[in-house]
């Protein structure tokens, strides 16, 4: 969708939403995003599938907002067909590892505790919260599905830049992932990474955004990113999480390793500007801990 086309659609749909400047954010795969006057975020699903998911996301936010200890988007404008919505920007900077490292120790601790409390609330919501208008409740992919995508789509790209010995470890990892047994399922964010966690200038946690991938699945998925902050910080967040089970931490590491392997396939489009070389170095330690 071209910028001018999107702007015209916003003005026609939300005549009371007054703005002067619009910036196009075309990074995401699920939604087209417009930033208005650095004050409003407008999101519109890219596909019919995500039109249904956007409706479920709106319902989730309505249920989550009153009970969340952390700010989440509040859509003040929603199109009649629920094909677009606008909310006021939540103040904050993405909680990247460098930003986290610059926080005072107490602010780091407070942010991690707040994230543990937030995930306790989110994961406690009933699955009906995200039932779509078509009746579907989204489920996270199984290990078998992730392994199939690795072999069918990602492995050929990964093989071009990965030493053979490491590639064999990736293959063994996915062979084991394919046979994983279903664990406890909860309502998860399923894309909880630094670009969706905002921290304010005073170090307090500002908010959590982008719930378009919310699904029912293993709560360990929402703790995978915490490994980027170090194991001790992951442990602190888990210590303030209500639904922890004995295997959750290990499963979060499996999710993180899978995510790092995927980044190699993305090349220069990888998150966090993670080059294949850097990903391979980090993966070596995680795979060893997991037995590969």
PDB file of C-alpha atoms in Angstrom:
ATOM      1  CA  UNK A   1       0.000   0.000   0.000  1.00  0.00           C
ATOM      2  CA  UNK A   2       1.437   3.393  -1.011  1.00  0.00           C
ATOM      3  CA  UNK A   3       1.851   6.080   1.635  1.00  0.00           C
ATOM      4  CA  UNK A   4      -0.575   8.550   0.064  1.00  0.00           C
ATOM      5  CA  UNK A   5      -3.185   5.850  -0.423  1.00  0.00           C
ATOM      6  CA  UNK A   6      -2.907   4.827   3.211  1.00  0.00           C
ATOM      7  CA  UNK A   7      -3.087   8.445   4.430  1.00  0.00           C
ATOM      8  CA  UNK A   8      -6.234   9.069   2.359  1.00  0.00           C
ATOM      9  CA  UNK A   9      -7.820   5.935   3.753  1.00  0.00           C
ATOM     10  CA  UNK A  10      -7.060   7.056   7.319  1.00  0.00           C
ATOM     11  CA  UNK A  11      -8.510  10.536   6.748  1.00  0.00           C
ATOM     12  CA  UNK A  12     -11.662   9.114   5.143  1.00  0.00           C
ATOM     13  CA  UNK A  13     -12.184   6.475   7.832  1.00  0.00           C
ATOM     14  CA  UNK A  14     -11.264   8.590  10.870  1.00  0.00           C
ATOM     15  CA  UNK A  15     -12.249  12.206  10.051  1.00  0.00           C
ATOM     16  CA  UNK A  16     -11.856  13.215  13.716  1.00  0.00           C
ATOM     17  CA  UNK A  17      -8.239  12.038  13.765  1.00  0.00           C
ATOM     18  CA  UNK A  18      -6.393  15.245  12.878  1.00  0.00           C
ATOM     19  CA  UNK A  19      -2.726  15.081  11.933  1.00  0.00           C
ATOM     20  CA  UNK A  20      -0.157  16.934   9.836  1.00  0.00           C
ATOM     21  CA  UNK A  21       2.651  14.448   9.215  1.00  0.00           C
ATOM     22  CA  UNK A  22       2.532  10.743   8.382  1.00  0.00           C
ATOM     23  CA  UNK A  23       5.461   8.329   8.346  1.00  0.00           C
ATOM     24  CA  UNK A  24       5.237   4.900   6.771  1.00  0.00           C
ATOM     25  CA  UNK A  25       6.572   1.876   8.668  1.00  0.00           C
ATOM     26  CA  UNK A  26       6.623  -1.036   6.234  1.00  0.00           C
ATOM     27  CA  UNK A  27       8.832  -3.363   8.289  1.00  0.00           C
ATOM     28  CA  UNK A  28       6.276  -5.780   9.699  1.00  0.00           C
ATOM     29  CA  UNK A  29       4.985  -8.770   7.765  1.00  0.00           C
ATOM     30  CA  UNK A  30       1.517  -8.834   9.346  1.00  0.00           C
ATOM     31  CA  UNK A  31       0.359  -5.219   9.397  1.00  0.00           C
ATOM     32  CA  UNK A  32       0.982  -1.958   7.594  1.00  0.00           C
ATOM     33  CA  UNK A  33       1.813   0.771  10.102  1.00  0.00           C
ATOM     34  CA  UNK A  34       1.522   4.546   9.897  1.00  0.00           C
ATOM     35  CA  UNK A  35       2.980   6.938  12.499  1.00  0.00           C
ATOM     36  CA  UNK A  36       1.078  10.218  12.715  1.00  0.00           C
ATOM     37  CA  UNK A  37       2.798  13.300  14.167  1.00  0.00           C
ATOM     38  CA  UNK A  38       4.850  10.945  16.353  1.00  0.00           C
ATOM     39  CA  UNK A  39       1.691  10.736  18.462  1.00  0.00           C
ATOM     40  CA  UNK A  40      -0.562   8.115  16.888  1.00  0.00           C
ATOM     41  CA  UNK A  41       0.002   4.606  15.563  1.00  0.00           C
ATOM     42  CA  UNK A  42      -2.328   3.360  12.822  1.00  0.00           C
ATOM     43  CA  UNK A  43      -2.280  -0.340  11.967  1.00  0.00           C
ATOM     44  CA  UNK A  44      -4.027  -2.169   9.153  1.00  0.00           C
ATOM     45  CA  UNK A  45      -3.791  -5.920   8.475  1.00  0.00           C
ATOM     46  CA  UNK A  46      -2.053  -6.892   5.245  1.00  0.00           C
ATOM     47  CA  UNK A  47      -4.080 -10.029   4.505  1.00  0.00           C
ATOM     48  CA  UNK A  48      -7.566 -11.450   5.127  1.00  0.00           C
ATOM     49  CA  UNK A  49      -6.024 -13.832   7.668  1.00  0.00           C
ATOM     50  CA  UNK A  50      -4.696 -10.936   9.705  1.00  0.00           C
ATOM     51  CA  UNK A  51      -7.993  -9.086   9.388  1.00  0.00           C
ATOM     52  CA  UNK A  52      -9.483 -11.826  11.582  1.00  0.00           C
ATOM     53  CA  UNK A  53      -6.464 -11.769  13.847  1.00  0.00           C
ATOM     54  CA  UNK A  54      -6.685  -7.998  14.243  1.00  0.00           C
ATOM     55  CA  UNK A  55     -10.252  -8.374  15.509  1.00  0.00           C
ATOM     56  CA  UNK A  56      -9.004 -10.948  18.037  1.00  0.00           C
ATOM     57  CA  UNK A  57      -6.168  -8.611  19.027  1.00  0.00           C
ATOM     58  CA  UNK A  58      -8.648  -5.820  19.746  1.00  0.00           C
ATOM     59  CA  UNK A  59     -10.685  -8.172  21.943  1.00  0.00           C
ATOM     60  CA  UNK A  60      -7.542  -9.285  23.757  1.00  0.00           C
ATOM     61  CA  UNK A  61      -6.500  -5.713  24.499  1.00  0.00           C
ATOM     62  CA  UNK A  62      -9.968  -4.894  25.842  1.00  0.00           C
ATOM     63  CA  UNK A  63      -9.661  -7.804  28.286  1.00  0.00           C
ATOM     64  CA  UNK A  64      -6.006  -7.207  29.137  1.00  0.00           C
ATOM     65  CA  UNK A  65      -5.926  -3.440  29.614  1.00  0.00           C
ATOM     66  CA  UNK A  66      -7.885  -3.269  32.908  1.00  0.00           C
ATOM     67  CA  UNK A  67      -5.748  -5.934  34.587  1.00  0.00           C
ATOM     68  CA  UNK A  68      -2.303  -5.396  33.062  1.00  0.00           C
ATOM     69  CA  UNK A  69       0.415  -3.936  35.309  1.00  0.00           C
ATOM     70  CA  UNK A  70       2.038  -2.526  32.151  1.00  0.00           C
ATOM     71  CA  UNK A  71       0.544  -0.165  29.560  1.00  0.00           C
ATOM     72  CA  UNK A  72      -0.779  -1.789  26.365  1.00  0.00           C
ATOM     73  CA  UNK A  73      -2.285  -0.126  23.259  1.00  0.00           C
ATOM     74  CA  UNK A  74      -5.703   1.475  23.658  1.00  0.00           C
ATOM     75  CA  UNK A  75      -7.383   1.862  20.271  1.00  0.00           C
ATOM     76  CA  UNK A  76      -9.399   5.078  20.250  1.00  0.00           C
ATOM     77  CA  UNK A  77     -10.312   4.748  16.579  1.00  0.00           C
ATOM     78  CA  UNK A  78     -11.432   1.487  14.965  1.00  0.00           C
ATOM     79  CA  UNK A  79     -12.845   1.131  11.441  1.00  0.00           C
ATOM     80  CA  UNK A  80     -16.397  -0.269  11.231  1.00  0.00           C
ATOM     81  CA  UNK A  81     -15.094  -3.404   9.505  1.00  0.00           C
ATOM     82  CA  UNK A  82     -12.250  -3.641  12.047  1.00  0.00           C
ATOM     83  CA  UNK A  83      -9.843  -3.412   9.151  1.00  0.00           C
ATOM     84  CA  UNK A  84      -7.823  -0.590  10.707  1.00  0.00           C
ATOM     85  CA  UNK A  85      -7.294   1.050  14.068  1.00  0.00           C
ATOM     86  CA  UNK A  86      -5.387   3.896  15.714  1.00  0.00           C
ATOM     87  CA  UNK A  87      -3.987   4.275  19.224  1.00  0.00           C
ATOM     88  CA  UNK A  88      -1.891   6.900  20.969  1.00  0.00           C
ATOM     89  CA  UNK A  89       1.805   6.022  21.004  1.00  0.00           C
ATOM     90  CA  UNK A  90       3.090   4.581  24.237  1.00  0.00           C
ATOM     91  CA  UNK A  91       6.133   6.567  25.336  1.00  0.00           C
ATOM     92  CA  UNK A  92       9.351   4.625  25.505  1.00  0.00           C
ATOM     93  CA  UNK A  93      12.400   3.236  23.774  1.00  0.00           C
ATOM     94  CA  UNK A  94      12.814  -0.337  22.598  1.00  0.00           C
ATOM     95  CA  UNK A  95      14.418  -2.393  25.361  1.00  0.00           C
ATOM     96  CA  UNK A  96      17.471  -3.505  23.410  1.00  0.00           C
ATOM     97  CA  UNK A  97      20.366  -5.109  25.317  1.00  0.00           C
ATOM     98  CA  UNK A  98      22.441  -1.862  25.053  1.00  0.00           C
ATOM     99  CA  UNK A  99      19.522   0.187  26.413  1.00  0.00           C
ATOM    100  CA  UNK A 100      19.001  -2.353  29.192  1.00  0.00           C
ATOM    101  CA  UNK A 101      22.719  -2.256  30.055  1.00  0.00           C
ATOM    102  CA  UNK A 102      22.564   1.536  30.530  1.00  0.00           C
ATOM    103  CA  UNK A 103      19.758   1.312  33.089  1.00  0.00           C
ATOM    104  CA  UNK A 104      20.570   1.560  36.768  1.00  0.00           C
ATOM    105  CA  UNK A 105      20.609  -1.879  38.456  1.00  0.00           C
ATOM    106  CA  UNK A 106      17.401  -1.120  40.345  1.00  0.00           C
ATOM    107  CA  UNK A 107      15.678  -0.033  37.114  1.00  0.00           C
ATOM    108  CA  UNK A 108      16.812  -3.253  35.426  1.00  0.00           C
ATOM    109  CA  UNK A 109      15.418  -5.273  38.282  1.00  0.00           C
ATOM    110  CA  UNK A 110      12.130  -3.357  38.277  1.00  0.00           C
ATOM    111  CA  UNK A 111      11.688  -3.846  34.527  1.00  0.00           C
ATOM    112  CA  UNK A 112      12.279  -7.599  34.768  1.00  0.00           C
ATOM    113  CA  UNK A 113       9.914  -7.965  37.716  1.00  0.00           C
ATOM    114  CA  UNK A 114       7.258  -5.962  35.859  1.00  0.00           C
ATOM    115  CA  UNK A 115       7.663  -8.223  32.827  1.00  0.00           C
ATOM    116  CA  UNK A 116       7.267 -11.303  35.009  1.00  0.00           C
ATOM    117  CA  UNK A 117       4.078  -9.857  36.499  1.00  0.00           C
ATOM    118  CA  UNK A 118       2.773  -8.830  33.074  1.00  0.00           C
ATOM    119  CA  UNK A 119       3.264 -12.312  31.637  1.00  0.00           C
ATOM    120  CA  UNK A 120       1.563 -13.806  34.701  1.00  0.00           C
ATOM    121  CA  UNK A 121      -1.529 -11.745  33.871  1.00  0.00           C
ATOM    122  CA  UNK A 122      -1.432 -12.309  30.099  1.00  0.00           C
ATOM    123  CA  UNK A 123      -0.897 -16.062  30.424  1.00  0.00           C
ATOM    124  CA  UNK A 124      -3.776 -16.299  32.884  1.00  0.00           C
ATOM    125  CA  UNK A 125      -6.389 -15.057  30.405  1.00  0.00           C
ATOM    126  CA  UNK A 126      -8.773 -17.686  28.970  1.00  0.00           C
ATOM    127  CA  UNK A 127      -8.267 -18.864  25.407  1.00  0.00           C
ATOM    128  CA  UNK A 128     -11.731 -17.586  24.455  1.00  0.00           C
ATOM    129  CA  UNK A 129     -10.243 -14.095  24.743  1.00  0.00           C
ATOM    130  CA  UNK A 130      -8.675 -14.461  21.287  1.00  0.00           C
ATOM    131  CA  UNK A 131     -11.458 -16.277  19.480  1.00  0.00           C
ATOM    132  CA  UNK A 132     -11.701 -14.694  16.022  1.00  0.00           C
ATOM    133  CA  UNK A 133     -14.979 -13.628  14.362  1.00  0.00           C
ATOM    134  CA  UNK A 134     -14.689 -16.718  12.145  1.00  0.00           C
ATOM    135  CA  UNK A 135     -14.575 -18.895  15.274  1.00  0.00           C
ATOM    136  CA  UNK A 136     -10.887 -19.789  15.074  1.00  0.00           C
ATOM    137  CA  UNK A 137      -8.575 -19.601  18.086  1.00  0.00           C
ATOM    138  CA  UNK A 138      -4.988 -19.271  16.903  1.00  0.00           C
ATOM    139  CA  UNK A 139      -2.509 -21.926  18.082  1.00  0.00           C
ATOM    140  CA  UNK A 140       1.260 -21.737  18.133  1.00  0.00           C
ATOM    141  CA  UNK A 141       3.002 -24.003  15.696  1.00  0.00           C
ATOM    142  CA  UNK A 142       4.088 -27.416  16.899  1.00  0.00           C
ATOM    143  CA  UNK A 143       7.706 -28.545  16.882  1.00  0.00           C
ATOM    144  CA  UNK A 144       6.873 -30.684  13.873  1.00  0.00           C
ATOM    145  CA  UNK A 145       5.629 -27.644  11.944  1.00  0.00           C
ATOM    146  CA  UNK A 146       8.699 -25.584  12.834  1.00  0.00           C
ATOM    147  CA  UNK A 147      10.984 -28.425  11.780  1.00  0.00           C
ATOM    148  CA  UNK A 148       9.157 -28.771   8.469  1.00  0.00           C
ATOM    149  CA  UNK A 149       9.584 -25.062   7.745  1.00  0.00           C
ATOM    150  CA  UNK A 150      13.270 -25.283   8.611  1.00  0.00           C
ATOM    151  CA  UNK A 151      13.839 -28.124   6.153  1.00  0.00           C
ATOM    152  CA  UNK A 152      11.605 -26.792   3.434  1.00  0.00           C
ATOM    153  CA  UNK A 153      12.307 -23.049   3.463  1.00  0.00           C
ATOM    154  CA  UNK A 154      15.214 -22.086   5.681  1.00  0.00           C
ATOM    155  CA  UNK A 155      17.803 -24.820   5.556  1.00  0.00           C
ATOM    156  CA  UNK A 156      18.882 -24.123   1.922  1.00  0.00           C
ATOM    157  CA  UNK A 157      19.618 -20.472   2.808  1.00  0.00           C
ATOM    158  CA  UNK A 158      21.293 -21.371   6.081  1.00  0.00           C
ATOM    159  CA  UNK A 159      23.499 -23.991   4.394  1.00  0.00           C
ATOM    160  CA  UNK A 160      25.140 -21.307   2.218  1.00  0.00           C
ATOM    161  CA  UNK A 161      26.687 -19.520   5.191  1.00  0.00           C
ATOM    162  CA  UNK A 162      26.992 -22.250   7.828  1.00  0.00           C
ATOM    163  CA  UNK A 163      29.882 -24.709   8.283  1.00  0.00           C
ATOM    164  CA  UNK A 164      28.863 -28.310   7.668  1.00  0.00           C
ATOM    165  CA  UNK A 165      29.517 -29.415  11.230  1.00  0.00           C
ATOM    166  CA  UNK A 166      27.241 -26.687  12.608  1.00  0.00           C
ATOM    167  CA  UNK A 167      24.590 -27.444   9.999  1.00  0.00           C
ATOM    168  CA  UNK A 168      24.530 -31.048  11.206  1.00  0.00           C
ATOM    169  CA  UNK A 169      23.899 -29.777  14.729  1.00  0.00           C
ATOM    170  CA  UNK A 170      21.011 -27.657  13.409  1.00  0.00           C
ATOM    171  CA  UNK A 171      19.580 -30.748  11.700  1.00  0.00           C
ATOM    172  CA  UNK A 172      19.836 -32.783  14.898  1.00  0.00           C
ATOM    173  CA  UNK A 173      18.231 -29.947  16.871  1.00  0.00           C
ATOM    174  CA  UNK A 174      15.236 -29.847  14.534  1.00  0.00           C
ATOM    175  CA  UNK A 175      14.934 -33.636  14.463  1.00  0.00           C
ATOM    176  CA  UNK A 176      14.550 -33.510  18.255  1.00  0.00           C
ATOM    177  CA  UNK A 177      12.243 -30.484  18.062  1.00  0.00           C
ATOM    178  CA  UNK A 178      10.008 -32.432  15.692  1.00  0.00           C
ATOM    179  CA  UNK A 179       9.257 -35.016  18.364  1.00  0.00           C
ATOM    180  CA  UNK A 180       8.639 -32.626  21.258  1.00  0.00           C
ATOM    181  CA  UNK A 181       5.551 -33.376  23.293  1.00  0.00           C
ATOM    182  CA  UNK A 182       2.899 -30.747  23.801  1.00  0.00           C
ATOM    183  CA  UNK A 183       3.319 -28.933  27.101  1.00  0.00           C
ATOM    184  CA  UNK A 184       0.904 -26.773  29.043  1.00  0.00           C
ATOM    185  CA  UNK A 185      -0.793 -24.190  26.844  1.00  0.00           C
ATOM    186  CA  UNK A 186      -1.630 -20.611  27.747  1.00  0.00           C
ATOM    187  CA  UNK A 187      -2.502 -17.386  25.950  1.00  0.00           C
ATOM    188  CA  UNK A 188       0.872 -16.027  24.829  1.00  0.00           C
ATOM    189  CA  UNK A 189       2.083 -12.855  23.099  1.00  0.00           C
ATOM    190  CA  UNK A 190       4.238 -15.037  20.812  1.00  0.00           C
ATOM    191  CA  UNK A 191       6.400 -12.170  19.536  1.00  0.00           C
ATOM    192  CA  UNK A 192       7.765 -10.731  22.753  1.00  0.00           C
ATOM    193  CA  UNK A 193      11.087  -9.313  21.634  1.00  0.00           C
ATOM    194  CA  UNK A 194      12.866  -6.027  22.271  1.00  0.00           C
ATOM    195  CA  UNK A 195      10.977  -4.120  19.562  1.00  0.00           C
ATOM    196  CA  UNK A 196       7.725  -4.762  21.404  1.00  0.00           C
ATOM    197  CA  UNK A 197       8.951  -3.898  24.914  1.00  0.00           C
ATOM    198  CA  UNK A 198       9.239  -0.181  25.678  1.00  0.00           C
ATOM    199  CA  UNK A 199      11.162   1.446  28.516  1.00  0.00           C
ATOM    200  CA  UNK A 200      10.812   5.093  29.591  1.00  0.00           C
ATOM    201  CA  UNK A 201      13.639   7.585  30.109  1.00  0.00           C
ATOM    202  CA  UNK A 202      13.363   7.124  33.885  1.00  0.00           C
ATOM    203  CA  UNK A 203      14.002   3.393  33.437  1.00  0.00           C
ATOM    204  CA  UNK A 204      10.448   2.288  34.177  1.00  0.00           C
ATOM    205  CA  UNK A 205       8.775  -0.171  31.845  1.00  0.00           C
ATOM    206  CA  UNK A 206       6.680   1.896  29.458  1.00  0.00           C
ATOM    207  CA  UNK A 207       4.517  -0.696  27.774  1.00  0.00           C
ATOM    208  CA  UNK A 208       4.093  -3.790  25.624  1.00  0.00           C
ATOM    209  CA  UNK A 209       2.876  -3.499  22.023  1.00  0.00           C
ATOM    210  CA  UNK A 210       1.909  -5.578  18.956  1.00  0.00           C
ATOM    211  CA  UNK A 211      -0.273  -8.489  20.005  1.00  0.00           C
ATOM    212  CA  UNK A 212      -1.083  -9.548  16.430  1.00  0.00           C
ATOM    213  CA  UNK A 213       0.580 -12.956  16.871  1.00  0.00           C
ATOM    214  CA  UNK A 214      -1.164 -13.788  20.150  1.00  0.00           C
ATOM    215  CA  UNK A 215      -1.977 -17.476  20.269  1.00  0.00           C
ATOM    216  CA  UNK A 216      -2.522 -20.428  22.562  1.00  0.00           C
ATOM    217  CA  UNK A 217       0.694 -22.313  23.183  1.00  0.00           C
ATOM    218  CA  UNK A 218       3.684 -22.953  25.405  1.00  0.00           C
ATOM    219  CA  UNK A 219       4.274 -19.963  27.739  1.00  0.00           C
ATOM    220  CA  UNK A 220       8.014 -20.623  27.398  1.00  0.00           C
ATOM    221  CA  UNK A 221       7.840 -18.899  24.004  1.00  0.00           C
ATOM    222  CA  UNK A 222       7.380 -15.526  25.720  1.00  0.00           C
ATOM    223  CA  UNK A 223      10.563 -16.004  27.760  1.00  0.00           C
ATOM    224  CA  UNK A 224      12.855 -16.893  24.843  1.00  0.00           C
ATOM    225  CA  UNK A 225      14.000 -13.310  24.179  1.00  0.00           C
ATOM    226  CA  UNK A 226      15.108 -12.875  27.809  1.00  0.00           C
ATOM    227  CA  UNK A 227      18.182 -14.988  27.005  1.00  0.00           C
ATOM    228  CA  UNK A 228      19.534 -11.931  25.149  1.00  0.00           C
ATOM    229  CA  UNK A 229      19.763 -10.151  28.494  1.00  0.00           C
ATOM    230  CA  UNK A 230      21.610 -13.026  30.132  1.00  0.00           C
ATOM    231  CA  UNK A 231      20.555 -16.080  32.072  1.00  0.00           C
ATOM    232  CA  UNK A 232      20.546 -14.323  35.449  1.00  0.00           C
ATOM    233  CA  UNK A 233      18.065 -11.745  34.167  1.00  0.00           C
ATOM    234  CA  UNK A 234      15.875 -14.475  32.702  1.00  0.00           C
ATOM    235  CA  UNK A 235      15.910 -16.148  36.117  1.00  0.00           C
ATOM    236  CA  UNK A 236      14.805 -12.919  37.800  1.00  0.00           C
ATOM    237  CA  UNK A 237      11.818 -12.529  35.465  1.00  0.00           C
ATOM    238  CA  UNK A 238      10.880 -16.184  35.995  1.00  0.00           C
ATOM    239  CA  UNK A 239      11.088 -15.741  39.763  1.00  0.00           C
ATOM    240  CA  UNK A 240       8.207 -13.258  39.488  1.00  0.00           C
ATOM    241  CA  UNK A 241       6.147 -15.323  37.080  1.00  0.00           C
ATOM    242  CA  UNK A 242       3.109 -17.068  38.503  1.00  0.00           C
ATOM    243  CA  UNK A 243       2.789 -20.047  36.161  1.00  0.00           C
ATOM    244  CA  UNK A 244       6.370 -21.362  36.057  1.00  0.00           C
ATOM    245  CA  UNK A 245       6.798 -25.127  35.708  1.00  0.00           C
ATOM    246  CA  UNK A 246      10.028 -27.148  36.095  1.00  0.00           C
ATOM    247  CA  UNK A 247      10.791 -27.353  32.365  1.00  0.00           C
ATOM    248  CA  UNK A 248       9.812 -23.833  31.317  1.00  0.00           C
ATOM    249  CA  UNK A 249      13.302 -22.343  31.413  1.00  0.00           C
ATOM    250  CA  UNK A 250      14.790 -25.109  29.275  1.00  0.00           C
ATOM    251  CA  UNK A 251      11.930 -24.861  26.783  1.00  0.00           C
ATOM    252  CA  UNK A 252      12.499 -21.109  26.537  1.00  0.00           C
ATOM    253  CA  UNK A 253      16.114 -21.843  25.573  1.00  0.00           C
ATOM    254  CA  UNK A 254      14.911 -24.258  22.861  1.00  0.00           C
ATOM    255  CA  UNK A 255      12.712 -21.473  21.525  1.00  0.00           C
ATOM    256  CA  UNK A 256      15.604 -19.027  21.609  1.00  0.00           C
ATOM    257  CA  UNK A 257      17.969 -21.391  19.793  1.00  0.00           C
ATOM    258  CA  UNK A 258      15.347 -21.984  17.097  1.00  0.00           C
ATOM    259  CA  UNK A 259      14.899 -18.246  16.764  1.00  0.00           C
ATOM    260  CA  UNK A 260      18.649 -17.660  16.369  1.00  0.00           C
ATOM    261  CA  UNK A 261      18.850 -20.333  13.663  1.00  0.00           C
ATOM    262  CA  UNK A 262      16.023 -18.593  11.808  1.00  0.00           C
ATOM    263  CA  UNK A 263      17.907 -15.300  11.885  1.00  0.00           C
ATOM    264  CA  UNK A 264      20.709 -16.851   9.832  1.00  0.00           C
ATOM    265  CA  UNK A 265      18.188 -17.550   7.071  1.00  0.00           C
ATOM    266  CA  UNK A 266      17.003 -13.924   7.124  1.00  0.00           C
ATOM    267  CA  UNK A 267      20.484 -12.588   6.322  1.00  0.00           C
ATOM    268  CA  UNK A 268      20.555  -8.771   6.304  1.00  0.00           C
ATOM    269  CA  UNK A 269      16.878  -8.709   7.318  1.00  0.00           C
ATOM    270  CA  UNK A 270      17.579 -10.494  10.585  1.00  0.00           C
ATOM    271  CA  UNK A 271      16.387  -8.885  13.795  1.00  0.00           C
ATOM    272  CA  UNK A 272      18.876  -6.987  15.947  1.00  0.00           C
ATOM    273  CA  UNK A 273      21.298  -6.686  12.955  1.00  0.00           C
ATOM    274  CA  UNK A 274      22.404 -10.165  13.915  1.00  0.00           C
ATOM    275  CA  UNK A 275      24.938 -11.279  11.317  1.00  0.00           C
ATOM    276  CA  UNK A 276      25.270 -15.014  10.583  1.00  0.00           C
ATOM    277  CA  UNK A 277      28.720 -15.039  12.202  1.00  0.00           C
ATOM    278  CA  UNK A 278      27.412 -13.518  15.433  1.00  0.00           C
ATOM    279  CA  UNK A 279      24.424 -15.845  15.478  1.00  0.00           C
ATOM    280  CA  UNK A 280      26.673 -18.879  14.987  1.00  0.00           C
ATOM    281  CA  UNK A 281      28.917 -17.869  17.886  1.00  0.00           C
ATOM    282  CA  UNK A 282      25.955 -17.410  20.204  1.00  0.00           C
ATOM    283  CA  UNK A 283      24.280 -20.602  19.025  1.00  0.00           C
ATOM    284  CA  UNK A 284      27.313 -22.724  19.816  1.00  0.00           C
ATOM    285  CA  UNK A 285      26.887 -22.236  23.566  1.00  0.00           C
ATOM    286  CA  UNK A 286      23.132 -22.666  23.587  1.00  0.00           C
ATOM    287  CA  UNK A 287      23.249 -25.834  21.490  1.00  0.00           C
ATOM    288  CA  UNK A 288      25.893 -27.317  23.778  1.00  0.00           C
ATOM    289  CA  UNK A 289      23.697 -26.630  26.815  1.00  0.00           C
ATOM    290  CA  UNK A 290      20.782 -28.311  25.042  1.00  0.00           C
ATOM    291  CA  UNK A 291      22.861 -31.368  24.143  1.00  0.00           C
ATOM    292  CA  UNK A 292      23.741 -30.704  20.479  1.00  0.00           C
TER     293      UNK A 292
END
